XYZ file of C-alpha atoms in Angstrom:
730
model
C 60.943 -30.794 18.957
C 60.085 -32.322 22.352
C 60.664 -35.775 20.908
C 62.579 -35.154 17.675
C 65.665 -33.787 19.441
C 66.126 -36.666 21.938
C 65.228 -39.181 19.213
C 68.285 -38.286 17.134
C 70.521 -38.599 20.217
C 69.251 -42.034 21.248
C 70.591 -45.224 19.704
C 67.779 -47.021 17.901
C 64.359 -46.155 16.487
C 61.837 -43.833 18.118
C 58.217 -44.775 17.386
C 55.807 -41.837 17.286
C 52.123 -42.759 17.452
C 50.125 -40.002 15.763
C 46.507 -39.959 14.499
C 47.305 -37.279 11.934
C 48.426 -38.653 8.584
C 48.880 -35.199 7.039
C 51.131 -34.140 9.910
C 53.107 -37.373 9.606
C 53.819 -36.616 5.946
C 54.831 -33.013 6.663
C 57.155 -33.911 9.514
C 58.779 -36.811 7.666
C 59.463 -34.464 4.746
C 60.956 -31.817 7.051
C 63.135 -34.339 8.907
C 64.442 -35.765 5.641
C 65.302 -32.257 4.438
C 67.475 -31.959 7.566
C 69.210 -35.238 6.815
C 67.387 -37.230 9.514
C 66.121 -40.684 8.505
C 62.352 -40.701 9.074
C 59.401 -42.620 7.642
C 55.723 -43.184 8.357
C 53.431 -46.204 8.206
C 49.736 -45.600 7.575
C 46.668 -46.900 5.769
C 47.077 -44.547 2.790
C 50.244 -46.361 1.702
C 50.291 -49.736 -0.019
C 51.120 -52.905 1.898
C 54.357 -53.118 -0.089
C 55.395 -49.587 0.929
C 54.662 -50.267 4.600
C 56.493 -53.615 4.423
C 59.658 -52.046 2.988
C 59.650 -49.340 5.666
C 59.336 -51.991 8.378
C 62.275 -53.869 6.908
C 64.380 -50.687 7.054
C 63.371 -50.198 10.685
C 64.396 -53.778 11.535
C 67.834 -52.966 10.117
C 68.031 -49.900 12.422
C 68.110 -47.550 9.405
C 65.261 -45.284 10.606
C 65.640 -42.811 13.469
C 62.001 -41.692 13.759
C 59.095 -43.869 12.632
C 55.604 -42.331 12.621
C 52.793 -44.844 13.044
C 49.000 -44.508 13.123
C 47.516 -45.862 16.403
C 45.311 -48.283 14.449
C 48.494 -50.133 13.482
C 48.428 -51.656 16.990
C 45.522 -53.790 15.752
C 47.642 -55.313 12.960
C 49.131 -58.730 13.691
C 51.930 -58.036 11.183
C 52.885 -54.865 13.020
C 52.722 -56.486 16.468
C 55.124 -59.195 15.331
C 57.454 -56.740 13.574
C 57.742 -54.326 16.502
C 59.248 -57.110 18.631
C 62.219 -57.137 16.240
C 62.886 -53.384 16.323
C 65.621 -51.770 18.379
C 63.442 -49.218 20.142
C 64.919 -46.118 21.765
C 61.722 -44.300 22.775
C 57.929 -44.447 22.366
C 56.038 -41.182 21.816
C 52.265 -40.710 22.021
C 51.391 -37.514 20.162
C 47.924 -35.956 20.682
C 47.771 -37.944 23.921
C 44.367 -36.513 24.869
C 42.978 -39.146 22.476
C 43.762 -41.760 25.158
C 41.120 -40.429 27.538
C 37.360 -40.755 27.098
C 37.206 -37.335 28.775
C 39.410 -35.883 26.045
C 37.868 -33.967 23.160
C 38.924 -36.503 20.531
C 38.933 -39.931 22.200
C 39.962 -42.752 19.848
C 39.660 -46.405 20.887
C 42.866 -47.354 19.036
C 44.898 -45.247 21.484
C 44.016 -47.693 24.266
C 46.103 -50.283 22.406
C 49.156 -48.049 22.759
C 48.744 -48.134 26.535
C 48.917 -51.930 26.381
C 52.262 -51.624 24.567
C 53.562 -49.079 27.092
C 52.776 -51.406 29.992
C 54.889 -54.145 28.381
C 57.992 -51.940 28.134
C 60.811 -52.116 30.731
C 60.366 -49.944 33.829
C 62.867 -47.222 32.846
C 62.170 -47.208 29.097
C 61.610 -43.632 27.768
C 57.947 -42.894 27.012
C 56.694 -39.394 26.158
C 53.041 -38.324 25.855
C 52.354 -34.855 24.414
C 49.211 -32.759 24.001
C 48.368 -29.067 23.874
C 44.734 -29.548 24.886
C 44.244 -31.507 28.087
C 42.314 -30.353 31.124
C 43.486 -31.542 34.530
C 40.885 -34.304 34.454
C 42.184 -35.598 31.106
C 45.813 -35.330 32.217
C 45.167 -37.331 35.383
C 43.283 -39.984 33.388
C 46.266 -40.339 31.022
C 48.698 -40.600 33.960
C 46.557 -43.258 35.627
C 46.361 -45.331 32.447
C 50.100 -45.133 31.787
C 50.934 -46.410 35.272
C 53.425 -45.169 37.867
C 56.547 -43.098 37.421
C 55.043 -40.425 35.159
C 56.522 -36.919 35.324
C 53.883 -34.302 34.495
C 54.814 -30.940 32.899
C 52.358 -28.205 31.865
C 53.286 -25.157 29.800
C 51.842 -21.693 29.187
C 49.008 -21.575 26.627
C 49.130 -17.861 25.797
C 49.228 -17.046 22.053
C 50.361 -13.418 21.885
C 49.835 -13.103 18.122
C 46.152 -14.122 18.117
C 43.396 -11.581 17.459
C 40.278 -13.360 18.715
C 36.844 -12.082 17.779
C 33.225 -13.261 17.680
C 30.928 -11.923 14.957
C 27.232 -12.276 15.764
C 25.044 -13.362 12.836
C 21.361 -14.164 12.469
C 21.312 -16.634 9.558
C 23.304 -18.825 7.189
C 22.938 -16.103 4.557
C 24.784 -13.744 6.908
C 27.624 -16.249 7.242
C 28.050 -16.660 3.498
C 28.045 -12.940 2.827
C 30.378 -12.127 5.719
C 32.875 -14.766 4.608
C 33.010 -13.418 1.068
C 33.491 -9.837 2.225
C 36.117 -10.469 4.878
C 38.142 -12.804 2.637
C 38.115 -10.315 -0.223
C 38.809 -7.116 1.659
C 40.151 -7.680 5.174
C 42.165 -10.881 5.599
C 45.669 -11.227 4.196
C 47.338 -14.522 3.359
C 45.745 -17.959 3.425
C 43.817 -19.844 6.065
C 41.212 -22.398 7.052
C 37.433 -22.006 7.279
C 35.857 -24.651 9.513
C 32.292 -25.845 9.025
C 30.182 -28.360 10.905
C 29.220 -30.843 8.164
C 30.463 -32.140 4.835
C 27.487 -30.562 3.077
C 28.395 -27.170 4.489
C 32.001 -27.414 3.313
C 30.730 -27.817 -0.249
C 28.235 -24.989 0.107
C 30.688 -22.471 1.520
C 33.529 -23.304 -0.868
C 31.244 -23.146 -3.921
C 29.783 -19.829 -2.788
C 33.264 -18.371 -2.354
C 34.208 -19.639 -5.825
C 31.046 -17.959 -7.121
C 32.368 -14.660 -5.725
C 35.743 -15.134 -7.432
C 37.581 -16.332 -4.305
C 39.920 -19.315 -4.651
C 38.542 -21.876 -2.187
C 38.252 -25.647 -2.026
C 36.450 -27.998 0.340
C 37.993 -30.869 2.304
C 36.611 -33.687 4.430
C 37.532 -37.155 5.684
C 35.468 -38.779 2.924
C 37.936 -37.760 0.217
C 40.368 -40.366 -1.098
C 44.037 -40.194 -0.119
C 45.178 -38.660 -3.431
C 42.631 -35.850 -3.185
C 43.500 -35.082 0.432
C 47.217 -34.976 -0.358
C 46.612 -32.647 -3.302
C 44.533 -30.237 -1.199
C 47.039 -30.256 1.665
C 49.894 -29.567 -0.746
C 47.887 -26.802 -2.399
C 47.290 -25.164 0.967
C 50.999 -25.331 1.793
C 51.784 -23.735 -1.579
C 49.142 -20.982 -1.144
C 47.181 -22.251 -4.139
C 43.930 -21.211 -2.447
C 42.831 -18.312 -0.311
C 41.242 -20.823 2.028
C 40.345 -24.460 2.507
C 36.813 -25.006 3.818
C 36.879 -28.119 5.954
C 35.306 -30.178 8.670
C 37.591 -30.823 11.628
C 39.307 -33.468 9.464
C 41.821 -30.765 8.521
C 43.822 -28.641 10.901
C 45.742 -30.602 13.519
C 47.531 -32.445 10.752
C 48.634 -29.333 8.857
C 52.132 -28.102 9.661
C 51.981 -24.790 7.757
C 53.601 -22.018 9.823
C 52.055 -19.035 8.013
C 48.305 -19.639 8.226
C 47.042 -16.096 8.696
C 43.452 -16.819 9.740
C 41.085 -19.467 11.052
C 37.332 -18.886 10.778
C 34.649 -21.096 12.327
C 31.201 -20.911 10.722
C 29.778 -23.313 13.316
C 30.358 -23.255 17.049
C 32.690 -26.123 18.080
C 31.693 -28.696 20.687
C 33.977 -27.336 23.416
C 36.635 -24.709 24.176
C 39.226 -27.503 23.899
C 38.124 -28.325 20.348
C 38.283 -24.635 19.541
C 41.761 -24.077 20.989
C 43.015 -27.155 19.145
C 41.619 -26.033 15.786
C 42.748 -22.405 15.984
C 46.164 -23.542 17.185
C 47.445 -24.105 13.634
C 47.275 -20.390 12.836
C 50.231 -18.064 13.168
C 52.842 -20.629 14.120
C 55.489 -18.338 12.628
C 54.755 -15.846 15.409
C 53.141 -13.261 13.127
C 49.622 -11.897 13.618
C 46.705 -14.271 12.998
C 42.989 -13.472 12.864
C 40.742 -15.938 14.733
C 37.031 -15.455 13.997
C 33.942 -17.295 15.243
C 30.632 -16.636 13.460
C 28.043 -17.067 16.178
C 24.313 -17.656 15.971
C 22.790 -18.982 19.234
C 20.705 -21.456 17.226
C 23.918 -23.110 16.004
C 24.125 -25.140 19.206
C 21.711 -27.663 17.639
C 24.394 -29.273 15.455
C 27.111 -29.946 18.085
C 24.403 -30.983 20.520
C 23.160 -33.514 17.973
C 26.692 -34.869 17.514
C 27.083 -35.228 21.286
C 23.750 -36.992 21.661
C 24.625 -39.453 18.870
C 28.375 -39.842 19.499
C 27.789 -43.129 21.281
C 25.553 -45.825 19.850
C 22.225 -46.463 21.592
C 22.301 -48.992 24.417
C 20.359 -51.553 22.364
C 23.271 -51.648 19.883
C 25.614 -52.731 22.681
C 23.243 -55.529 23.644
C 22.876 -56.506 19.992
C 26.656 -57.020 19.781
C 26.771 -58.857 23.117
C 23.998 -61.195 21.980
C 25.940 -62.156 18.853
C 29.194 -62.692 20.761
C 27.488 -64.912 23.312
C 26.941 -67.406 20.478
C 30.530 -67.495 19.178
C 33.649 -65.321 18.731
C 33.280 -62.999 15.746
C 35.484 -60.629 13.769
C 34.637 -56.971 13.282
C 33.358 -57.607 9.740
C 31.163 -60.485 10.914
C 29.685 -58.263 13.620
C 28.905 -55.572 11.048
C 27.013 -58.049 8.870
C 25.113 -59.711 11.712
C 24.140 -56.564 13.582
C 23.591 -54.167 10.641
C 25.798 -51.567 12.326
C 28.309 -49.220 10.729
C 32.024 -49.824 11.171
C 32.497 -46.701 13.304
C 29.747 -47.784 15.705
C 31.140 -51.311 15.950
C 34.596 -49.915 16.765
C 33.230 -47.737 19.587
C 31.165 -50.601 21.014
C 34.087 -53.051 20.884
C 36.402 -50.559 22.616
C 33.835 -49.894 25.350
C 33.105 -53.579 25.928
C 36.818 -54.446 26.103
C 37.404 -51.522 28.469
C 34.638 -52.807 30.750
C 35.911 -56.409 30.507
C 32.698 -57.662 28.903
C 34.557 -59.064 25.882
C 38.175 -59.834 25.054
C 40.293 -60.099 21.924
C 41.119 -63.528 20.576
C 43.998 -63.774 18.101
C 43.270 -66.594 15.647
C 45.477 -67.755 12.733
C 43.539 -65.912 10.025
C 41.772 -63.136 11.900
C 41.290 -61.227 15.106
C 37.995 -62.023 16.822
C 36.136 -60.911 19.920
C 34.863 -63.276 22.586
C 32.235 -62.751 25.272
C 33.368 -63.237 28.873
C 30.691 -65.228 30.656
C 31.892 -63.986 34.054
C 31.684 -60.397 32.788
C 30.288 -57.671 35.051
C 27.013 -55.980 34.064
C 27.397 -53.228 31.475
C 27.861 -49.931 33.332
C 25.443 -47.657 31.492
C 25.726 -44.938 34.135
C 29.250 -44.189 32.880
C 27.886 -43.468 29.382
C 25.355 -40.992 30.745
C 28.030 -39.320 32.879
C 30.200 -38.835 29.800
C 27.275 -37.463 27.776
C 26.503 -34.907 30.480
C 30.172 -33.929 30.600
C 30.192 -33.278 26.837
C 27.021 -31.180 27.088
C 28.624 -29.129 29.854
C 31.627 -28.547 27.583
C 29.283 -27.256 24.873
C 27.742 -24.829 27.365
C 31.236 -23.539 28.141
C 31.850 -22.947 24.426
C 28.624 -20.956 24.215
C 29.799 -19.031 27.267
C 33.018 -18.216 25.377
C 30.981 -16.821 22.473
C 28.865 -14.661 24.775
C 31.442 -13.605 27.377
C 32.551 -10.011 27.941
C 35.906 -11.158 29.374
C 39.205 -11.444 27.523
C 38.691 -14.337 25.126
C 42.263 -15.645 25.290
C 42.155 -15.596 29.085
C 38.862 -17.501 28.998
C 40.365 -20.282 26.851
C 43.543 -20.482 28.930
C 41.650 -20.706 32.201
C 39.333 -23.370 30.811
C 42.415 -25.410 29.929
C 43.660 -24.758 33.472
C 46.519 -22.471 32.575
C 46.392 -20.316 35.717
C 48.628 -17.496 34.518
C 46.726 -14.220 34.652
C 46.693 -11.318 32.252
C 44.478 -10.239 29.359
C 45.627 -10.485 25.742
C 44.702 -6.814 24.999
C 43.965 -7.836 21.387
C 40.600 -9.615 21.280
C 37.338 -7.834 20.505
C 36.388 -7.742 24.199
C 39.719 -6.253 25.269
C 39.222 -3.630 22.543
C 35.595 -3.031 23.680
C 34.334 -3.948 20.211
C 31.136 -5.972 19.888
C 30.615 -7.181 16.327
C 27.263 -7.792 14.637
C 26.928 -8.538 10.931
C 23.780 -7.365 9.136
C 23.535 -8.514 5.532
C 22.658 -5.726 3.104
C 20.455 -5.907 0.013
C 23.371 -6.332 -2.386
C 24.810 -9.337 -0.589
C 21.393 -10.841 0.014
C 20.875 -10.771 -3.742
C 24.279 -12.370 -4.332
C 23.344 -15.200 -1.975
C 19.982 -15.647 -3.712
C 21.672 -15.721 -7.124
C 23.991 -18.434 -5.854
C 21.120 -20.535 -4.522
C 19.304 -20.288 -7.826
C 22.279 -21.199 -10.001
C 24.461 -23.732 -8.196
C 23.457 -27.376 -8.038
C 25.127 -30.357 -6.279
C 26.870 -32.870 -8.491
C 25.957 -36.553 -8.172
C 29.451 -37.994 -8.211
C 29.086 -41.673 -9.081
C 32.360 -41.925 -11.015
C 34.848 -41.754 -8.157
C 37.687 -44.242 -8.407
C 41.431 -44.158 -7.874
C 43.579 -42.658 -10.622
C 45.101 -45.953 -11.685
C 41.681 -47.620 -11.974
C 39.844 -44.752 -13.659
C 40.573 -45.700 -17.283
C 39.595 -49.342 -16.696
C 36.443 -48.351 -14.817
C 35.293 -45.973 -17.533
C 35.648 -48.677 -20.182
C 33.459 -51.057 -18.196
C 30.776 -48.721 -16.889
C 28.581 -46.343 -18.833
C 27.424 -44.584 -15.664
C 28.450 -40.912 -15.608
C 28.096 -38.153 -13.053
C 24.819 -36.279 -12.806
C 23.186 -33.521 -10.804
C 20.632 -32.718 -8.089
C 18.443 -29.675 -7.626
C 19.529 -29.150 -4.010
C 21.092 -30.625 -0.921
C 18.580 -32.533 1.166
C 19.783 -30.752 4.265
C 17.215 -29.600 6.699
C 15.563 -27.110 4.483
C 12.320 -26.816 2.640
C 13.534 -29.279 -0.025
C 14.215 -32.102 2.428
C 11.112 -31.295 4.435
C 8.979 -31.264 1.283
C 10.281 -34.655 0.124
C 9.678 -36.127 3.576
C 6.173 -34.665 3.702
C 5.254 -36.127 0.313
C 6.760 -39.579 0.940
C 5.868 -40.230 4.564
C 3.049 -37.855 5.517
C 0.623 -38.314 2.590
C 1.626 -34.925 1.241
C 0.703 -35.686 -2.352
C 2.894 -35.494 -5.439
C 6.134 -33.533 -5.440
C 5.221 -29.842 -5.950
C 6.052 -27.766 -9.008
C 8.859 -25.801 -7.367
C 10.820 -29.067 -7.007
C 10.041 -29.911 -10.632
C 11.174 -26.504 -11.869
C 14.315 -26.701 -9.750
C 15.273 -30.109 -11.143
C 14.727 -28.896 -14.706
C 16.936 -25.858 -14.036
C 19.618 -28.132 -12.588
C 19.412 -30.391 -15.665
C 19.774 -27.526 -18.116
C 22.595 -25.908 -16.162
C 24.611 -29.103 -15.701
C 24.072 -30.954 -18.983
C 23.803 -27.788 -21.091
C 23.491 -28.890 -24.748
C 23.618 -32.652 -24.095
C 20.655 -34.664 -25.342
C 19.211 -37.859 -23.898
C 17.223 -40.453 -25.817
C 15.259 -41.915 -22.930
C 14.204 -41.263 -19.332
C 13.848 -44.089 -16.803
C 13.138 -43.916 -13.061
C 14.004 -45.916 -9.952
C 11.172 -48.352 -9.123
C 9.669 -47.552 -5.698
C 10.377 -49.265 -2.409
C 8.123 -47.131 -0.229
C 7.270 -43.960 -2.187
C 4.412 -45.343 -4.288
C 4.210 -43.681 -7.706
C 5.771 -40.375 -6.586
C 8.995 -40.838 -8.560
C 7.139 -42.232 -11.591
C 4.828 -39.203 -11.653
C 7.794 -36.865 -11.218
C 9.691 -38.563 -14.060
C 6.655 -38.232 -16.333
C 6.422 -34.497 -15.661
C 10.147 -34.050 -16.334
C 9.814 -36.035 -19.571
C 6.936 -33.795 -20.659
C 8.962 -30.616 -20.077
C 12.194 -31.904 -21.623
C 10.340 -33.676 -24.438
C 12.260 -36.920 -23.866
C 10.425 -40.277 -24.065
C 9.726 -41.966 -20.711
C 10.152 -45.727 -20.319
C 8.619 -47.929 -17.612
C 10.949 -50.809 -18.487
C 13.112 -50.752 -15.337
C 11.570 -53.138 -12.810
C 12.406 -54.846 -9.538
C 12.912 -58.594 -9.651
C 12.426 -58.952 -5.903
C 11.429 -56.919 -2.874
C 14.100 -54.801 -1.237
C 14.177 -52.947 2.046
C 14.537 -49.156 2.191
C 18.242 -48.327 1.974
C 18.018 -46.084 5.032
C 17.541 -49.096 7.336
C 21.055 -50.343 6.565
C 23.912 -48.890 8.583
C 26.897 -49.996 6.496
C 27.745 -50.010 2.798
C 28.182 -53.778 2.517
C 24.577 -54.391 3.560
C 23.323 -51.568 1.335
C 24.989 -53.215 -1.677
C 23.724 -56.647 -0.679
C 20.169 -55.353 -0.402
C 20.248 -54.250 -4.059
C 22.441 -56.889 -5.702
C 20.536 -58.356 -8.643
C 17.324 -56.596 -7.585
C 16.665 -54.866 -10.948
C 15.992 -55.909 -14.527
C 14.837 -54.290 -17.757
C 11.862 -55.511 -19.775
C 12.976 -54.458 -23.247
C 16.758 -54.499 -23.689
C 16.549 -53.422 -27.347
C 14.929 -50.186 -26.171
C 18.065 -49.032 -24.326
C 20.914 -50.518 -26.363
C 23.183 -47.739 -27.656
C 21.025 -45.021 -26.045
C 21.852 -42.086 -23.758
C 19.638 -42.586 -20.703
C 18.600 -40.220 -17.892
C 17.828 -41.916 -14.541
C 15.375 -40.113 -12.207
C 15.221 -40.562 -8.411
C 14.140 -38.454 -5.446
C 17.156 -38.576 -3.076
C 20.788 -39.474 -3.758
C 22.270 -40.667 -0.457
C 24.707 -43.603 -0.542
C 24.181 -43.805 -4.350
C 24.184 -47.616 -4.088
C 20.852 -47.791 -5.957
C 22.109 -45.575 -8.779
C 25.320 -47.591 -9.092
C 23.479 -50.929 -9.158
C 21.136 -49.691 -11.903
C 24.097 -48.158 -13.740
C 25.852 -51.526 -13.667
C 22.771 -53.285 -15.069
C 22.265 -50.740 -17.853
C 25.961 -50.895 -18.789
C 25.656 -54.666 -19.252
C 22.570 -54.105 -21.405
C 24.567 -51.906 -23.781
C 23.522 -48.313 -23.075
C 25.844 -45.669 -24.459
C 25.549 -43.536 -21.322
C 23.397 -43.322 -18.179
C 23.330 -40.233 -15.933
C 21.432 -39.620 -12.658
C 19.110 -36.659 -12.111
C 17.680 -36.365 -8.580
C 15.805 -33.867 -6.467
C 18.144 -33.804 -3.467
C 21.667 -34.909 -2.627
C 23.203 -35.813 0.705
C 26.891 -36.164 1.552
C 28.115 -38.866 3.906
C 24.678 -39.308 5.427
C 24.557 -35.583 6.204
C 20.868 -35.424 7.123
C 20.928 -33.773 10.539
C 18.309 -31.277 11.660
C 19.760 -27.808 11.631
C 21.884 -27.473 8.476
C 21.341 -24.882 5.756
C 20.241 -25.764 2.260
C 21.861 -24.116 -0.727
C 22.565 -25.203 -4.282
C 25.814 -25.314 -6.026
C 26.585 -25.743 -9.711
C 26.389 -23.175 -12.510
C 28.159 -21.735 -15.460
C 27.535 -18.222 -14.145
C 30.515 -15.909 -14.126
C 31.955 -15.298 -10.701
C 32.628 -11.669 -11.557
C 29.453 -10.847 -13.446
C 28.473 -8.317 -10.761
C 31.001 -5.806 -9.363
C 31.730 -6.376 -5.690
C 31.337 -3.630 -3.090
C 34.523 -2.510 -1.369
C 33.150 -1.863 2.095
C 32.222 -4.440 4.719
C 28.987 -4.053 6.646
C 30.219 -5.503 9.927
C 29.044 -3.114 12.598
C 31.172 -2.338 15.627
C 29.211 -1.500 18.745
C 30.892 0.075 21.753
C 28.013 -0.918 24.036
C 25.928 -4.077 24.495
C 24.641 -5.109 21.004
C 22.108 -7.653 22.184
C 20.592 -5.207 24.644
C 20.115 -2.626 21.893
C 18.500 -5.032 19.460
C 16.291 -6.545 22.133
C 14.820 -3.152 22.942
C 12.961 -3.563 19.651
C 13.011 -7.368 19.336
C 13.032 -8.868 22.871
C 13.477 -12.450 21.602
C 16.246 -11.759 19.064
C 18.883 -14.518 18.845
C 16.961 -16.865 21.134
C 16.532 -20.510 20.147
C 13.268 -21.360 18.353
C 11.022 -23.940 19.994
C 9.107 -26.628 18.116
C 5.835 -24.955 19.121
C 7.040 -21.623 17.709
C 8.006 -23.284 14.422
C 4.544 -24.810 14.069
C 2.871 -21.499 14.898
C 5.144 -19.615 12.477
C 4.235 -21.892 9.566
C 0.524 -21.763 10.397
C 0.470 -17.950 10.573
C 2.549 -17.689 7.389
C 0.037 -19.756 5.423
C -2.781 -17.705 6.937
C -1.304 -14.740 5.059
C 0.611 -12.938 7.815
C 3.388 -10.697 6.444
C 6.998 -10.931 7.599
C 6.621 -7.556 9.343
C 3.629 -8.797 11.339
C 5.368 -12.084 12.109
C 8.430 -10.193 13.358
C 6.241 -8.137 15.695
C 4.338 -11.195 16.883
C 7.418 -13.336 17.599
C 9.473 -10.327 18.789
C 12.314 -11.218 16.419
C 14.085 -9.454 13.538
C 12.556 -9.659 10.050
C 15.742 -11.296 8.742
C 15.430 -14.011 11.387
C 11.797 -14.617 10.377
C 12.745 -14.999 6.699
C 15.658 -17.265 7.559
C 13.438 -19.492 9.706
C 10.714 -19.681 7.063
C 13.222 -20.870 4.442
C 13.673 -24.052 6.464
C 10.072 -25.061 5.938
C 8.603 -23.429 2.830
C 9.687 -22.807 -0.753
C 12.184 -20.002 -1.358
C 9.888 -18.383 -3.909
C 7.065 -18.175 -1.348
C 9.280 -16.408 1.186
C 10.623 -13.999 -1.450
C 7.096 -12.939 -2.384
C 6.184 -11.907 1.176
């Protein structure tokens, strides 16, 4: 409303820069329903659609035009905007301008360049709900003089904030299922830290008969639109998402927001919970808190900026000649996201500059450039770590939670909310009971991740399926950070021997669950790059159990590098192009083939082999792997569960009573009378000692006494390093 109302009064077109495509769509739809001419330009639309919208804007037929900030890097857009009759420029989510903001985006710096070119008295509005004083002053400085600064009250009277203390990922799964079934009305969002976790949580909720779906930035535009529309129409009880969903959803009646992973800062948290209860009615805001969860956001902070050597790698290439972004990706073996951050930093520090050439935009090294200021990077890293500490402080505080968030965001109004768990003197600890522990175990044993290799746009799907015989397959587990990933790593890189039987049995269970009655004529395996005969041996053992012939006909025609050394998809594909052949084509023609590998990451290897086998005339080829990753989701600290099954979601009656315990006094103090180190972070030395004592035959009870931690915490920690069956037997 801050910009929509004046926009309809002004003569001309108001441009609104927004990073949130979902929000653009929602607001355009709402404005059109009110009879206001509005459109949006973004990367999810075709070039033709964007072109036609621009033509309408040139004819002054659009009042409000939403544009993604990245459009400022388009030469077509830069030329077109000169021909528009502009009435106002709006920068929504303006905290993205500042490196001190919680969601800095390099493309926003381009908007500042546009603002500086506008006439002195031209209307410019920057809006954000989540800017500290430091961020606000940085934005003001970048925009130049003459800025009027207004700050509002951040109190949300309809929020019921609470923190539920948990000891494990199992606790989180069980708590979610119970609270969604029996305590929370309406629909909402469940936030998780990684793409893998969104799949795990949504599948577990489905397993319990709860309508849930996962969402992340890796989904194609059609899928994202469908999920967003389904949420608006209350098709699901909840959407389980990374932070890709939330700011861009304009649904007024979200009744709850639950975080299963602690966010990186109180600003992130306030931003993400801010979508709930926009209709003014009560909204439940829940954070599931395990002190060990800090590992994931800390990892993201430590890796949010590329290593210093990557900056120098880019500088070295640009010293030779101006290069485009794509050329830099190929020459430096860096991912697009890293290249974008490096380019923005180097431009900001005047080390390089943009050069607009007839066919492309390139970047040129400035030979009079100042030395790269690495101290600024370290200062920013320390600032982000301090923000994380403040978020942990929020989770552990005894003060009013709403007041804590408001004061952190420098809203100096005083007064408690009288609604949060602290104001109500309620400390919440969730202890999983035997029933729910068994439900979680059943889920782990019966759900397996799909290997989704057939993933094309709707219009291309029919054509693609005619050309390729590659079909989707299955994995035993997510690679994660669990015993499965650790076991694979141990066998491949630490001389740990052949893959153990529990991996073999798990893969066979996944095969039988996923493919059910399907039969395959032949098993082949991916030739090794660095794993020796591990995969060959594993394939032979699978063939023996399934009684399917094994072929050694798939070979490499040249050496390839391990796929993990490549940082972008173009180089991954190039590494494998034409690298495989088959010795006996008659052996596979017209056959249904099962392809065995250890880890499915980018799936480039599977797709290249699938392409070869399709040309050789197979009837069908399906992948079967030990472990699956999602979007490179191999970060130390994530849970490992499995996903796919035909098991009925209501095969076991559900209990009607939650086991969240409300304590009127200090919960940690009580628990620590018996277990002095409960909820403390595990050290590397403790992990090593735990594993050693476990294999020496120590029981969980003795380990709990030795480490001064709860038995549930001991079991949860052991599951990261040893087979599930071994832990269950203790």
